[in-house]
Amino acid sequence: MELEKMIYEQLVKRLDLDEESLEGFTYDTILFDLGDGRENLGLDSIDALELITLIYDNWNIDVPTEDLKKLYSVHTIADYIRSFEKD
Amino acid sequence: MMNIAKMVMLEFHIAFSGLHTALSNRFASRALQGGGSIYGARIDGEYAGYLIVTDEEDYEKIVYAAVFPQYRNQGVFTALMKYVMEVYASCIQLTIPSSHAYFDAIRKTCAKLGFSSKEPVHVFSCSRKDEDNWHSFMEKKGKRLCEMLEMHGYNAVSFREMDDSLVQQLRQSDRSSYANSFHPAQFLDDPSFQLSPELSFAAEREGRLAAYCLVSRGNETSAVFEQISVSADELGHGVILLPYVYSMQRFFELGFSCAYYAMYASNKHANAFRKKILQIFPSNEEIHQNYCYIPPKEGR
């Protein structure tokens, strides 16, 4: 869970997320609108760009834009990062 | 007694020389080059007011109207509106800024004539005095995010230097390719739009146009971001930031004083751009109310 915590803290810092928008937030909270009607945090494309930038800056992983759709919650981001660490 | 008739450019310039603005001249030129018209109203032989109509793809648009001060409150605008409603058999639209001195009067006239209100446009602006905010954003985030896009193979290119293959992609796109209300080709082809190739930038990757900012010169010191668009294939990647940053860098380098952006509140992508990027600049927002008249089917 340490990785999830780090990811969460980086998201809050880099995306300037405020406490109000994070009420009820869990590591399974969907960050972006996936177009499937599920409730989400409402992050947008600029936030997505910030996300791949913070992943690169903190974990040296270059996320291709095509992989963005895999990174929709703190848990899925952590799983993605772990898959590179195993490699 | 009032008479209304179409006008040619020279007559328009001479007759209404005291009423012209840079915007009215631009619209008049655009209207006459693109199939639109200028209608002038005379009262007892003296010019009283005019209305400019442009011919858009599916409708006519009233883009500018003005009445000499001595003829105001005498029904000149209403008469001009009724005239164009009779002339055109198609939908007529007009937009009024909420700050217009006669906003209330025009709004009531539109309602009386059978126009219905449509979704308003939100117009934002930024000025030269926001330059420090811009540089602060670039230092804190903008530069790094653009580096990430460039690392992923996106390149910014100005419309002045754009490869013909990219221009062709823009011309051959349909409106839905880039979620536009207007086709971008009209900005490239119609000189009355005064497209600025120095201020307009695109982002391309592997020869494919990903996003672009089409910017026109409002006048000598102002710029209008006519279209800020992303290819449907590139939505969600933040790629619009690259051409926008380059456009704004040039905006400040070239010494422009003001930039304008217009967006519909229902456009969720535009809203994201507004919340993330335009918040760099202090809020300066104006509502432009849209009205539309659809003629009845019988008797036309």
mmCIF file of C-alpha atoms in Angstrom:
data_model
loop_
_atom_site.group_PDB
_atom_site.id
_atom_site.type_symbol
_atom_site.label_atom_id
_atom_site.label_comp_id
_atom_site.label_asym_id
_atom_site.label_seq_id
_atom_site.Cartn_x
_atom_site.Cartn_y
_atom_site.Cartn_z
ATOM 1 C CA MET A 1 0.000 0.000 0.000
ATOM 2 C CA GLU A 2 3.057 2.190 0.282
ATOM 3 C CA LEU A 3 3.130 2.675 -3.482
ATOM 4 C CA GLU A 4 -0.572 3.553 -3.551
ATOM 5 C CA LYS A 5 0.005 6.147 -0.815
ATOM 6 C CA MET A 6 2.869 7.696 -2.768
ATOM 7 C CA ILE A 7 0.796 7.823 -5.939
ATOM 8 C CA TYR A 8 -2.101 9.427 -4.067
ATOM 9 C CA GLU A 9 0.156 12.066 -2.512
ATOM 10 C CA GLN A 10 1.724 12.872 -5.872
ATOM 11 C CA LEU A 11 -1.708 13.188 -7.492
ATOM 12 C CA VAL A 12 -2.921 15.567 -4.798
ATOM 13 C CA LYS A 13 0.235 17.670 -5.076
ATOM 14 C CA ARG A 14 0.683 17.758 -8.840
ATOM 15 C CA LEU A 15 -2.973 18.059 -9.790
ATOM 16 C CA ASP A 16 -3.759 20.602 -7.047
ATOM 17 C CA LEU A 17 -6.647 18.447 -5.814
ATOM 18 C CA ASP A 18 -8.575 19.961 -2.932
ATOM 19 C CA GLU A 19 -10.074 18.266 0.111
ATOM 20 C CA GLU A 20 -13.645 18.822 -1.043
ATOM 21 C CA SER A 21 -13.152 16.944 -4.307
ATOM 22 C CA LEU A 22 -11.446 14.083 -2.404
ATOM 23 C CA GLU A 23 -14.305 13.399 0.005
ATOM 24 C CA GLY A 24 -15.020 9.664 -0.122
ATOM 25 C CA PHE A 25 -11.916 9.047 -2.246
ATOM 26 C CA THR A 26 -10.522 5.527 -2.245
ATOM 27 C CA TYR A 27 -7.723 3.926 -4.222
ATOM 28 C CA ASP A 28 -10.453 2.446 -6.449
ATOM 29 C CA THR A 29 -12.062 5.814 -7.195
ATOM 30 C CA ILE A 30 -12.201 6.278 -10.940
ATOM 31 C CA LEU A 31 -10.160 9.336 -11.827
ATOM 32 C CA PHE A 32 -11.310 10.028 -15.394
ATOM 33 C CA ASP A 33 -14.575 9.878 -17.288
ATOM 34 C CA LEU A 34 -14.335 6.493 -19.006
ATOM 35 C CA GLY A 35 -17.508 7.097 -20.960
ATOM 36 C CA ASP A 36 -19.336 4.240 -19.226
ATOM 37 C CA GLY A 37 -21.522 6.340 -16.972
ATOM 38 C CA ARG A 38 -19.626 5.461 -13.777
ATOM 39 C CA GLU A 39 -19.053 8.181 -11.208
ATOM 40 C CA ASN A 40 -15.557 9.598 -11.411
ATOM 41 C CA LEU A 41 -13.361 12.346 -10.055
ATOM 42 C CA GLY A 42 -13.708 14.320 -13.281
ATOM 43 C CA LEU A 43 -10.023 14.640 -14.109
ATOM 44 C CA ASP A 44 -9.402 15.793 -17.664
ATOM 45 C CA SER A 45 -6.849 15.416 -20.442
ATOM 46 C CA ILE A 46 -4.410 17.939 -18.976
ATOM 47 C CA ASP A 47 -4.556 15.976 -15.712
ATOM 48 C CA ALA A 48 -3.843 12.812 -17.727
ATOM 49 C CA LEU A 49 -0.756 14.489 -19.137
ATOM 50 C CA GLU A 50 0.247 15.503 -15.596
ATOM 51 C CA LEU A 51 -0.216 11.874 -14.516
ATOM 52 C CA ILE A 52 2.178 10.412 -17.082
ATOM 53 C CA THR A 53 4.624 13.195 -16.267
ATOM 54 C CA LEU A 54 4.603 12.448 -12.551
ATOM 55 C CA ILE A 55 4.988 8.709 -13.251
ATOM 56 C CA TYR A 56 8.032 9.482 -15.382
ATOM 57 C CA ASP A 57 9.492 11.954 -12.885
ATOM 58 C CA ASN A 58 9.030 9.642 -9.874
ATOM 59 C CA TRP A 59 9.436 6.139 -11.307
ATOM 60 C CA ASN A 60 11.276 6.732 -14.566
ATOM 61 C CA ILE A 61 8.552 4.932 -16.532
ATOM 62 C CA ASP A 62 7.646 6.326 -19.928
ATOM 63 C CA VAL A 63 3.907 5.715 -20.283
ATOM 64 C CA PRO A 64 2.806 5.729 -23.937
ATOM 65 C CA THR A 65 -0.362 7.788 -24.436
ATOM 66 C CA GLU A 66 -2.075 4.624 -25.643
ATOM 67 C CA ASP A 67 -1.673 3.122 -22.119
ATOM 68 C CA LEU A 68 -3.474 6.019 -20.432
ATOM 69 C CA LYS A 69 -6.751 4.150 -20.499
ATOM 70 C CA LYS A 70 -5.215 1.540 -18.151
ATOM 71 C CA LEU A 71 -4.449 4.174 -15.529
ATOM 72 C CA TYR A 72 -7.880 5.068 -14.207
ATOM 73 C CA SER A 73 -7.480 4.632 -10.427
ATOM 74 C CA VAL A 74 -4.686 4.721 -7.867
ATOM 75 C CA HIS A 75 -4.772 0.899 -7.725
ATOM 76 C CA THR A 76 -4.483 0.456 -11.486
ATOM 77 C CA ILE A 77 -1.670 3.024 -11.605
ATOM 78 C CA ALA A 78 0.149 1.115 -8.836
ATOM 79 C CA ASP A 79 -0.349 -2.191 -10.679
ATOM 80 C CA TYR A 80 1.059 -0.620 -13.843
ATOM 81 C CA ILE A 81 4.137 0.678 -12.037
ATOM 82 C CA ARG A 82 4.654 -2.696 -10.301
ATOM 83 C CA SER A 83 4.562 -4.481 -13.656
ATOM 84 C CA PHE A 84 7.665 -2.508 -14.663
ATOM 85 C CA GLU A 85 9.379 -3.168 -11.366
ATOM 86 C CA LYS A 86 8.936 -6.936 -11.865
ATOM 87 C CA ASP A 87 10.554 -6.530 -15.292
ATOM 88 C CA MET B 1 -40.650 57.241 -44.442
ATOM 89 C CA MET B 2 -38.181 54.346 -44.112
ATOM 90 C CA ASN B 3 -36.573 52.484 -46.990
ATOM 91 C CA ILE B 4 -34.269 49.491 -46.712
ATOM 92 C CA ALA B 5 -31.995 48.209 -49.460
ATOM 93 C CA LYS B 6 -28.827 46.213 -50.020
ATOM 94 C CA MET B 7 -25.597 48.185 -50.047
ATOM 95 C CA VAL B 8 -22.268 47.831 -51.790
ATOM 96 C CA MET B 9 -19.031 48.347 -49.873
ATOM 97 C CA LEU B 10 -18.193 51.851 -51.089
ATOM 98 C CA GLU B 11 -21.671 53.136 -50.369
ATOM 99 C CA PHE B 12 -21.559 51.503 -46.920
ATOM 100 C CA HIS B 13 -18.218 53.105 -46.081
ATOM 101 C CA ILE B 14 -19.343 56.564 -47.139
ATOM 102 C CA ALA B 15 -22.865 56.480 -45.756
ATOM 103 C CA PHE B 16 -21.938 55.207 -42.297
ATOM 104 C CA SER B 17 -18.471 56.696 -41.870
ATOM 105 C CA GLY B 18 -19.303 57.871 -38.354
ATOM 106 C CA LEU B 19 -20.466 54.442 -37.210
ATOM 107 C CA HIS B 20 -17.629 52.204 -38.402
ATOM 108 C CA THR B 21 -15.492 50.113 -36.096
ATOM 109 C CA ALA B 22 -12.677 47.695 -36.936
ATOM 110 C CA LEU B 23 -15.140 44.884 -36.245
ATOM 111 C CA SER B 24 -17.916 46.264 -38.464
ATOM 112 C CA ASN B 25 -15.442 46.744 -41.325
ATOM 113 C CA ARG B 26 -14.169 43.222 -40.902
ATOM 114 C CA PHE B 27 -17.686 41.773 -40.885
ATOM 115 C CA ALA B 28 -18.741 43.892 -43.866
ATOM 116 C CA SER B 29 -15.759 42.706 -45.878
ATOM 117 C CA ARG B 30 -16.385 39.100 -44.865
ATOM 118 C CA ALA B 31 -20.080 39.318 -45.671
ATOM 119 C CA LEU B 32 -19.586 40.733 -49.153
ATOM 120 C CA GLN B 33 -16.803 38.297 -50.016
ATOM 121 C CA GLY B 34 -18.696 35.280 -48.754
ATOM 122 C CA GLY B 35 -22.213 35.638 -50.135
ATOM 123 C CA GLY B 36 -23.626 37.797 -47.345
ATOM 124 C CA SER B 37 -25.106 41.290 -47.541
ATOM 125 C CA ILE B 38 -25.244 44.694 -45.927
ATOM 126 C CA TYR B 39 -28.684 46.262 -45.554
ATOM 127 C CA GLY B 40 -28.999 49.987 -45.015
ATOM 128 C CA ALA B 41 -32.084 51.787 -43.731
ATOM 129 C CA ARG B 42 -32.884 55.333 -44.759
ATOM 130 C CA ILE B 43 -35.418 57.634 -43.154
ATOM 131 C CA ASP B 44 -36.646 60.349 -45.515
ATOM 132 C CA GLY B 45 -33.601 59.766 -47.687
ATOM 133 C CA GLU B 46 -31.042 60.010 -44.866
ATOM 134 C CA TYR B 47 -29.049 56.946 -43.815
ATOM 135 C CA ALA B 48 -30.148 55.845 -40.351
ATOM 136 C CA GLY B 49 -28.711 52.406 -39.659
ATOM 137 C CA TYR B 50 -27.449 49.142 -41.109
ATOM 138 C CA LEU B 51 -27.329 45.449 -40.504
ATOM 139 C CA ILE B 52 -24.701 42.990 -41.792
ATOM 140 C CA VAL B 53 -25.675 39.424 -42.615
ATOM 141 C CA THR B 54 -23.216 36.620 -43.378
ATOM 142 C CA ASP B 55 -24.085 33.468 -45.249
ATOM 143 C CA GLU B 56 -23.113 30.476 -43.101
ATOM 144 C CA GLU B 57 -23.438 26.894 -44.263
ATOM 145 C CA ASP B 58 -26.893 26.121 -42.859
ATOM 146 C CA TYR B 59 -28.177 29.526 -41.800
ATOM 147 C CA GLU B 60 -27.793 33.284 -42.111
ATOM 148 C CA LYS B 61 -26.127 35.179 -39.317
ATOM 149 C CA ILE B 62 -26.694 38.788 -38.329
ATOM 150 C CA VAL B 63 -23.181 39.727 -37.283
ATOM 151 C CA TYR B 64 -23.368 43.457 -36.807
ATOM 152 C CA ALA B 65 -25.910 46.245 -36.593
ATOM 153 C CA ALA B 66 -25.630 49.934 -35.849
ATOM 154 C CA VAL B 67 -27.940 52.955 -35.840
ATOM 155 C CA PHE B 68 -26.919 56.620 -35.826
ATOM 156 C CA PRO B 69 -27.608 58.176 -32.390
ATOM 157 C CA GLN B 70 -30.140 60.650 -33.788
ATOM 158 C CA TYR B 71 -32.228 57.798 -35.185
ATOM 159 C CA ARG B 72 -32.195 55.487 -32.160
ATOM 160 C CA ASN B 73 -35.451 54.406 -30.483
ATOM 161 C CA GLN B 74 -37.315 54.926 -33.742
ATOM 162 C CA GLY B 75 -37.654 51.291 -34.754
ATOM 163 C CA VAL B 76 -34.777 51.258 -37.244
ATOM 164 C CA PHE B 77 -33.213 48.070 -35.876
ATOM 165 C CA THR B 78 -36.612 46.349 -35.716
ATOM 166 C CA ALA B 79 -37.354 47.349 -39.300
ATOM 167 C CA LEU B 80 -33.982 46.026 -40.495
ATOM 168 C CA MET B 81 -34.568 42.747 -38.662
ATOM 169 C CA LYS B 82 -38.044 42.338 -40.156
ATOM 170 C CA TYR B 83 -36.618 43.069 -43.610
ATOM 171 C CA VAL B 84 -33.965 40.331 -43.444
ATOM 172 C CA MET B 85 -36.498 37.912 -41.971
ATOM 173 C CA GLU B 86 -38.620 38.511 -45.090
ATOM 174 C CA VAL B 87 -35.666 38.239 -47.484
ATOM 175 C CA TYR B 88 -34.230 34.956 -46.212
ATOM 176 C CA ALA B 89 -36.136 31.719 -46.197
ATOM 177 C CA SER B 90 -33.701 30.026 -43.843
ATOM 178 C CA CYS B 91 -32.809 30.072 -40.184
ATOM 179 C CA ILE B 92 -31.384 33.376 -38.958
ATOM 180 C CA GLN B 93 -29.103 33.633 -35.967
ATOM 181 C CA LEU B 94 -27.579 36.469 -34.027
ATOM 182 C CA THR B 95 -25.428 36.873 -30.954
ATOM 183 C CA ILE B 96 -25.508 39.775 -28.479
ATOM 184 C CA PRO B 97 -22.844 40.378 -25.834
ATOM 185 C CA SER B 98 -24.379 40.846 -22.391
ATOM 186 C CA SER B 99 -22.316 44.014 -22.022
ATOM 187 C CA HIS B 100 -23.928 45.618 -25.076
ATOM 188 C CA ALA B 101 -25.443 48.985 -24.193
ATOM 189 C CA TYR B 102 -28.706 47.996 -25.869
ATOM 190 C CA PHE B 103 -28.687 44.335 -24.788
ATOM 191 C CA ASP B 104 -32.069 44.520 -23.085
ATOM 192 C CA ALA B 105 -33.725 46.367 -25.969
ATOM 193 C CA ILE B 106 -32.304 43.960 -28.555
ATOM 194 C CA ARG B 107 -33.293 40.962 -26.464
ATOM 195 C CA LYS B 108 -36.886 42.212 -26.242
ATOM 196 C CA THR B 109 -36.974 42.943 -29.968
ATOM 197 C CA CYS B 110 -35.756 39.438 -30.757
ATOM 198 C CA ALA B 111 -38.420 37.934 -28.512
ATOM 199 C CA LYS B 112 -41.175 40.044 -30.158
ATOM 200 C CA LEU B 113 -40.028 38.996 -33.618
ATOM 201 C CA GLY B 114 -40.162 35.301 -32.778
ATOM 202 C CA PHE B 115 -36.491 34.584 -32.109
ATOM 203 C CA SER B 116 -35.811 31.975 -29.470
ATOM 204 C CA SER B 117 -32.778 32.018 -27.203
ATOM 205 C CA LYS B 118 -30.159 29.300 -27.617
ATOM 206 C CA GLU B 119 -27.153 28.206 -25.617
ATOM 207 C CA PRO B 120 -25.020 31.265 -24.884
ATOM 208 C CA VAL B 121 -21.333 31.479 -25.694
ATOM 209 C CA HIS B 122 -18.891 32.290 -22.912
ATOM 210 C CA VAL B 123 -16.155 34.630 -24.087
ATOM 211 C CA PHE B 124 -12.976 34.769 -22.052
ATOM 212 C CA SER B 125 -10.105 37.136 -22.466
ATOM 213 C CA CYS B 126 -6.596 37.617 -21.258
ATOM 214 C CA SER B 127 -4.331 40.616 -21.597
ATOM 215 C CA ARG B 128 -0.727 41.670 -21.588
ATOM 216 C CA LYS B 129 -0.851 42.350 -17.870
ATOM 217 C CA ASP B 130 -1.360 38.596 -17.337
ATOM 218 C CA GLU B 131 2.111 37.868 -18.712
ATOM 219 C CA ASP B 132 3.625 37.229 -15.271
ATOM 220 C CA ASN B 133 0.897 34.662 -14.548
ATOM 221 C CA TRP B 134 1.713 33.002 -17.854
ATOM 222 C CA HIS B 135 5.436 32.786 -17.141
ATOM 223 C CA SER B 136 4.701 31.451 -13.662
ATOM 224 C CA PHE B 137 2.492 28.691 -15.152
ATOM 225 C CA MET B 138 5.180 27.818 -17.703
ATOM 226 C CA GLU B 139 7.875 27.573 -15.022
ATOM 227 C CA LYS B 140 5.718 25.584 -12.616
ATOM 228 C CA LYS B 141 4.041 23.177 -15.065
ATOM 229 C CA GLY B 142 3.738 24.216 -18.678
ATOM 230 C CA LYS B 143 7.331 23.707 -19.771
ATOM 231 C CA ARG B 144 7.564 20.207 -18.214
ATOM 232 C CA LEU B 145 4.242 19.083 -19.694
ATOM 233 C CA CYS B 146 5.272 20.267 -23.152
ATOM 234 C CA GLU B 147 8.587 18.422 -22.788
ATOM 235 C CA MET B 148 6.614 15.253 -22.006
ATOM 236 C CA LEU B 149 4.498 15.702 -25.141
ATOM 237 C CA GLU B 150 7.598 16.294 -27.253
ATOM 238 C CA MET B 151 9.193 13.226 -25.691
ATOM 239 C CA HIS B 152 6.179 11.275 -26.932
ATOM 240 C CA GLY B 153 6.832 12.428 -30.460
ATOM 241 C CA TYR B 154 4.509 15.433 -30.743
ATOM 242 C CA ASN B 155 5.943 18.458 -32.514
ATOM 243 C CA ALA B 156 4.619 22.007 -32.603
ATOM 244 C CA VAL B 157 4.559 23.661 -36.013
ATOM 245 C CA SER B 158 3.302 27.105 -36.948
ATOM 246 C CA PHE B 159 0.770 27.491 -39.729
ATOM 247 C CA ARG B 160 3.345 29.658 -41.479
ATOM 248 C CA GLU B 161 5.706 26.670 -41.794
ATOM 249 C CA MET B 162 3.163 23.859 -41.869
ATOM 250 C CA ASP B 163 3.762 21.065 -44.346
ATOM 251 C CA ASP B 164 1.193 20.864 -47.113
ATOM 252 C CA SER B 165 0.218 17.333 -46.041
ATOM 253 C CA LEU B 166 -0.920 18.664 -42.641
ATOM 254 C CA VAL B 167 -2.866 21.505 -44.244
ATOM 255 C CA GLN B 168 -4.578 18.948 -46.472
ATOM 256 C CA GLN B 169 -5.517 16.856 -43.427
ATOM 257 C CA LEU B 170 -7.165 19.933 -41.975
ATOM 258 C CA ARG B 171 -9.007 20.700 -45.219
ATOM 259 C CA GLN B 172 -10.180 17.133 -45.671
ATOM 260 C CA SER B 173 -11.389 16.680 -42.103
ATOM 261 C CA ASP B 174 -15.059 16.921 -41.384
ATOM 262 C CA ARG B 175 -16.386 18.999 -38.502
ATOM 263 C CA SER B 176 -16.573 15.985 -36.197
ATOM 264 C CA SER B 177 -12.888 15.105 -36.648
ATOM 265 C CA TYR B 178 -11.934 17.963 -34.410
ATOM 266 C CA ALA B 179 -15.258 18.638 -32.665
ATOM 267 C CA ASN B 180 -15.694 21.990 -34.396
ATOM 268 C CA SER B 181 -18.769 24.080 -34.955
ATOM 269 C CA PHE B 182 -17.252 25.471 -38.154
ATOM 270 C CA HIS B 183 -15.049 23.777 -40.670
ATOM 271 C CA PRO B 184 -11.436 24.990 -40.268
ATOM 272 C CA ALA B 185 -11.014 25.434 -44.030
ATOM 273 C CA GLN B 186 -13.033 28.652 -43.995
ATOM 274 C CA PHE B 187 -10.401 30.237 -41.756
ATOM 275 C CA LEU B 188 -7.686 29.187 -44.193
ATOM 276 C CA ASP B 189 -9.492 30.293 -47.343
ATOM 277 C CA ASP B 190 -11.413 33.418 -46.412
ATOM 278 C CA PRO B 191 -9.005 36.375 -46.005
ATOM 279 C CA SER B 192 -11.638 38.358 -44.114
ATOM 280 C CA PHE B 193 -11.041 36.081 -41.119
ATOM 281 C CA GLN B 194 -7.496 37.515 -41.011
ATOM 282 C CA LEU B 195 -5.926 34.259 -39.914
ATOM 283 C CA SER B 196 -2.541 34.849 -38.294
ATOM 284 C CA PRO B 197 -0.087 32.142 -39.458
ATOM 285 C CA GLU B 198 2.421 33.396 -36.867
ATOM 286 C CA LEU B 199 0.035 32.899 -33.973
ATOM 287 C CA SER B 200 -1.623 29.698 -35.194
ATOM 288 C CA PHE B 201 0.088 26.448 -34.263
ATOM 289 C CA ALA B 202 -0.544 22.751 -34.671
ATOM 290 C CA ALA B 203 0.770 19.637 -32.933
ATOM 291 C CA GLU B 204 1.643 16.747 -35.222
ATOM 292 C CA ARG B 205 2.976 13.278 -34.559
ATOM 293 C CA GLU B 206 4.369 11.019 -37.285
ATOM 294 C CA GLY B 207 2.840 13.217 -39.924
ATOM 295 C CA ARG B 208 -0.655 13.147 -38.411
ATOM 296 C CA LEU B 209 -2.323 16.326 -37.255
ATOM 297 C CA ALA B 210 -3.172 15.860 -33.580
ATOM 298 C CA ALA B 211 -4.367 19.273 -32.397
ATOM 299 C CA TYR B 212 -4.286 22.903 -33.420
ATOM 300 C CA CYS B 213 -5.020 26.486 -32.438
ATOM 301 C CA LEU B 214 -6.352 28.702 -35.209
ATOM 302 C CA VAL B 215 -5.849 32.326 -34.256
ATOM 303 C CA SER B 216 -6.990 35.397 -36.135
ATOM 304 C CA ARG B 217 -6.145 39.039 -35.674
ATOM 305 C CA GLY B 218 -9.117 40.878 -34.173
ATOM 306 C CA ASN B 219 -7.321 44.144 -34.860
ATOM 307 C CA GLU B 220 -3.718 45.445 -34.657
ATOM 308 C CA THR B 221 -3.398 44.524 -30.977
ATOM 309 C CA SER B 222 -5.850 41.725 -30.303
ATOM 310 C CA ALA B 223 -5.967 38.049 -31.200
ATOM 311 C CA VAL B 224 -8.966 35.739 -31.377
ATOM 312 C CA PHE B 225 -8.555 32.021 -30.756
ATOM 313 C CA GLU B 226 -11.081 30.958 -33.392
ATOM 314 C CA GLN B 227 -10.593 27.216 -32.904
ATOM 315 C CA ILE B 228 -8.783 25.230 -30.232
ATOM 316 C CA SER B 229 -9.249 21.686 -31.446
ATOM 317 C CA VAL B 230 -8.057 18.132 -30.885
ATOM 318 C CA SER B 231 -8.366 15.217 -33.263
ATOM 319 C CA ALA B 232 -10.918 12.647 -32.108
ATOM 320 C CA ASP B 233 -8.086 10.091 -31.994
ATOM 321 C CA GLU B 234 -6.071 12.219 -29.598
ATOM 322 C CA LEU B 235 -8.742 13.189 -27.082
ATOM 323 C CA GLY B 236 -7.715 12.595 -23.481
ATOM 324 C CA HIS B 237 -3.960 12.963 -24.028
ATOM 325 C CA GLY B 238 -3.579 16.660 -23.199
ATOM 326 C CA VAL B 239 -1.974 17.296 -26.590
ATOM 327 C CA ILE B 240 -3.826 20.628 -27.048
ATOM 328 C CA LEU B 241 -1.402 22.123 -24.564
ATOM 329 C CA LEU B 242 1.455 22.076 -27.083
ATOM 330 C CA PRO B 243 -0.002 24.278 -29.855
ATOM 331 C CA TYR B 244 -1.674 26.483 -27.259
ATOM 332 C CA VAL B 245 1.612 27.140 -25.419
ATOM 333 C CA TYR B 246 3.365 27.999 -28.667
ATOM 334 C CA SER B 247 0.519 30.311 -29.703
ATOM 335 C CA MET B 248 0.582 32.122 -26.371
ATOM 336 C CA GLN B 249 4.382 32.424 -26.395
ATOM 337 C CA ARG B 250 4.143 34.169 -29.776
ATOM 338 C CA PHE B 251 1.233 36.257 -28.547
ATOM 339 C CA PHE B 252 3.424 37.752 -25.844
ATOM 340 C CA GLU B 253 6.563 37.939 -28.035
ATOM 341 C CA LEU B 254 4.718 39.871 -30.750
ATOM 342 C CA GLY B 255 3.354 42.368 -28.243
ATOM 343 C CA PHE B 256 -0.376 41.714 -28.594
ATOM 344 C CA SER B 257 -2.465 43.272 -25.878
ATOM 345 C CA CYS B 258 -5.523 41.044 -25.698
ATOM 346 C CA ALA B 259 -6.629 37.505 -26.617
ATOM 347 C CA TYR B 260 -10.186 36.206 -26.780
ATOM 348 C CA TYR B 261 -11.600 32.692 -26.521
ATOM 349 C CA ALA B 262 -15.225 31.662 -27.026
ATOM 350 C CA MET B 263 -16.700 28.429 -25.660
ATOM 351 C CA TYR B 264 -20.040 26.770 -25.079
ATOM 352 C CA ALA B 265 -20.630 25.625 -21.495
ATOM 353 C CA SER B 266 -21.912 22.264 -22.816
ATOM 354 C CA ASN B 267 -18.608 21.522 -24.566
ATOM 355 C CA LYS B 268 -16.990 19.378 -21.870
ATOM 356 C CA HIS B 269 -13.585 19.400 -23.562
ATOM 357 C CA ALA B 270 -13.627 23.181 -23.809
ATOM 358 C CA ASN B 271 -14.644 23.340 -20.160
ATOM 359 C CA ALA B 272 -11.659 21.223 -19.167
ATOM 360 C CA PHE B 273 -9.395 23.563 -21.114
ATOM 361 C CA ARG B 274 -11.024 26.557 -19.492
ATOM 362 C CA LYS B 275 -10.708 25.218 -15.957
ATOM 363 C CA LYS B 276 -7.118 24.047 -16.336
ATOM 364 C CA ILE B 277 -5.541 26.559 -18.673
ATOM 365 C CA LEU B 278 -7.581 29.736 -18.791
ATOM 366 C CA GLN B 279 -7.589 29.845 -15.002
ATOM 367 C CA ILE B 280 -3.972 31.021 -15.391
ATOM 368 C CA PHE B 281 -5.482 34.371 -16.253
ATOM 369 C CA PRO B 282 -7.775 36.276 -13.909
ATOM 370 C CA SER B 283 -11.379 35.606 -14.728
ATOM 371 C CA ASN B 284 -12.615 37.927 -17.406
ATOM 372 C CA GLU B 285 -15.719 36.354 -18.803
ATOM 373 C CA GLU B 286 -18.592 37.745 -20.811
ATOM 374 C CA ILE B 287 -21.736 35.961 -21.873
ATOM 375 C CA HIS B 288 -22.814 36.315 -25.501
ATOM 376 C CA GLN B 289 -26.463 35.375 -25.854
ATOM 377 C CA ASN B 290 -27.460 33.479 -29.000
ATOM 378 C CA TYR B 291 -30.829 33.828 -30.707
ATOM 379 C CA CYS B 292 -32.313 31.903 -33.571
ATOM 380 C CA TYR B 293 -35.306 32.462 -35.836
ATOM 381 C CA ILE B 294 -36.750 29.607 -37.852
ATOM 382 C CA PRO B 295 -39.247 30.761 -40.464
ATOM 383 C CA PRO B 296 -42.632 28.998 -40.557
ATOM 384 C CA LYS B 297 -42.922 26.348 -43.300
ATOM 385 C CA GLU B 298 -46.195 27.627 -44.795
ATOM 386 C CA GLY B 299 -46.135 30.675 -47.036
ATOM 387 C CA ARG B 300 -42.406 30.505 -47.807
#
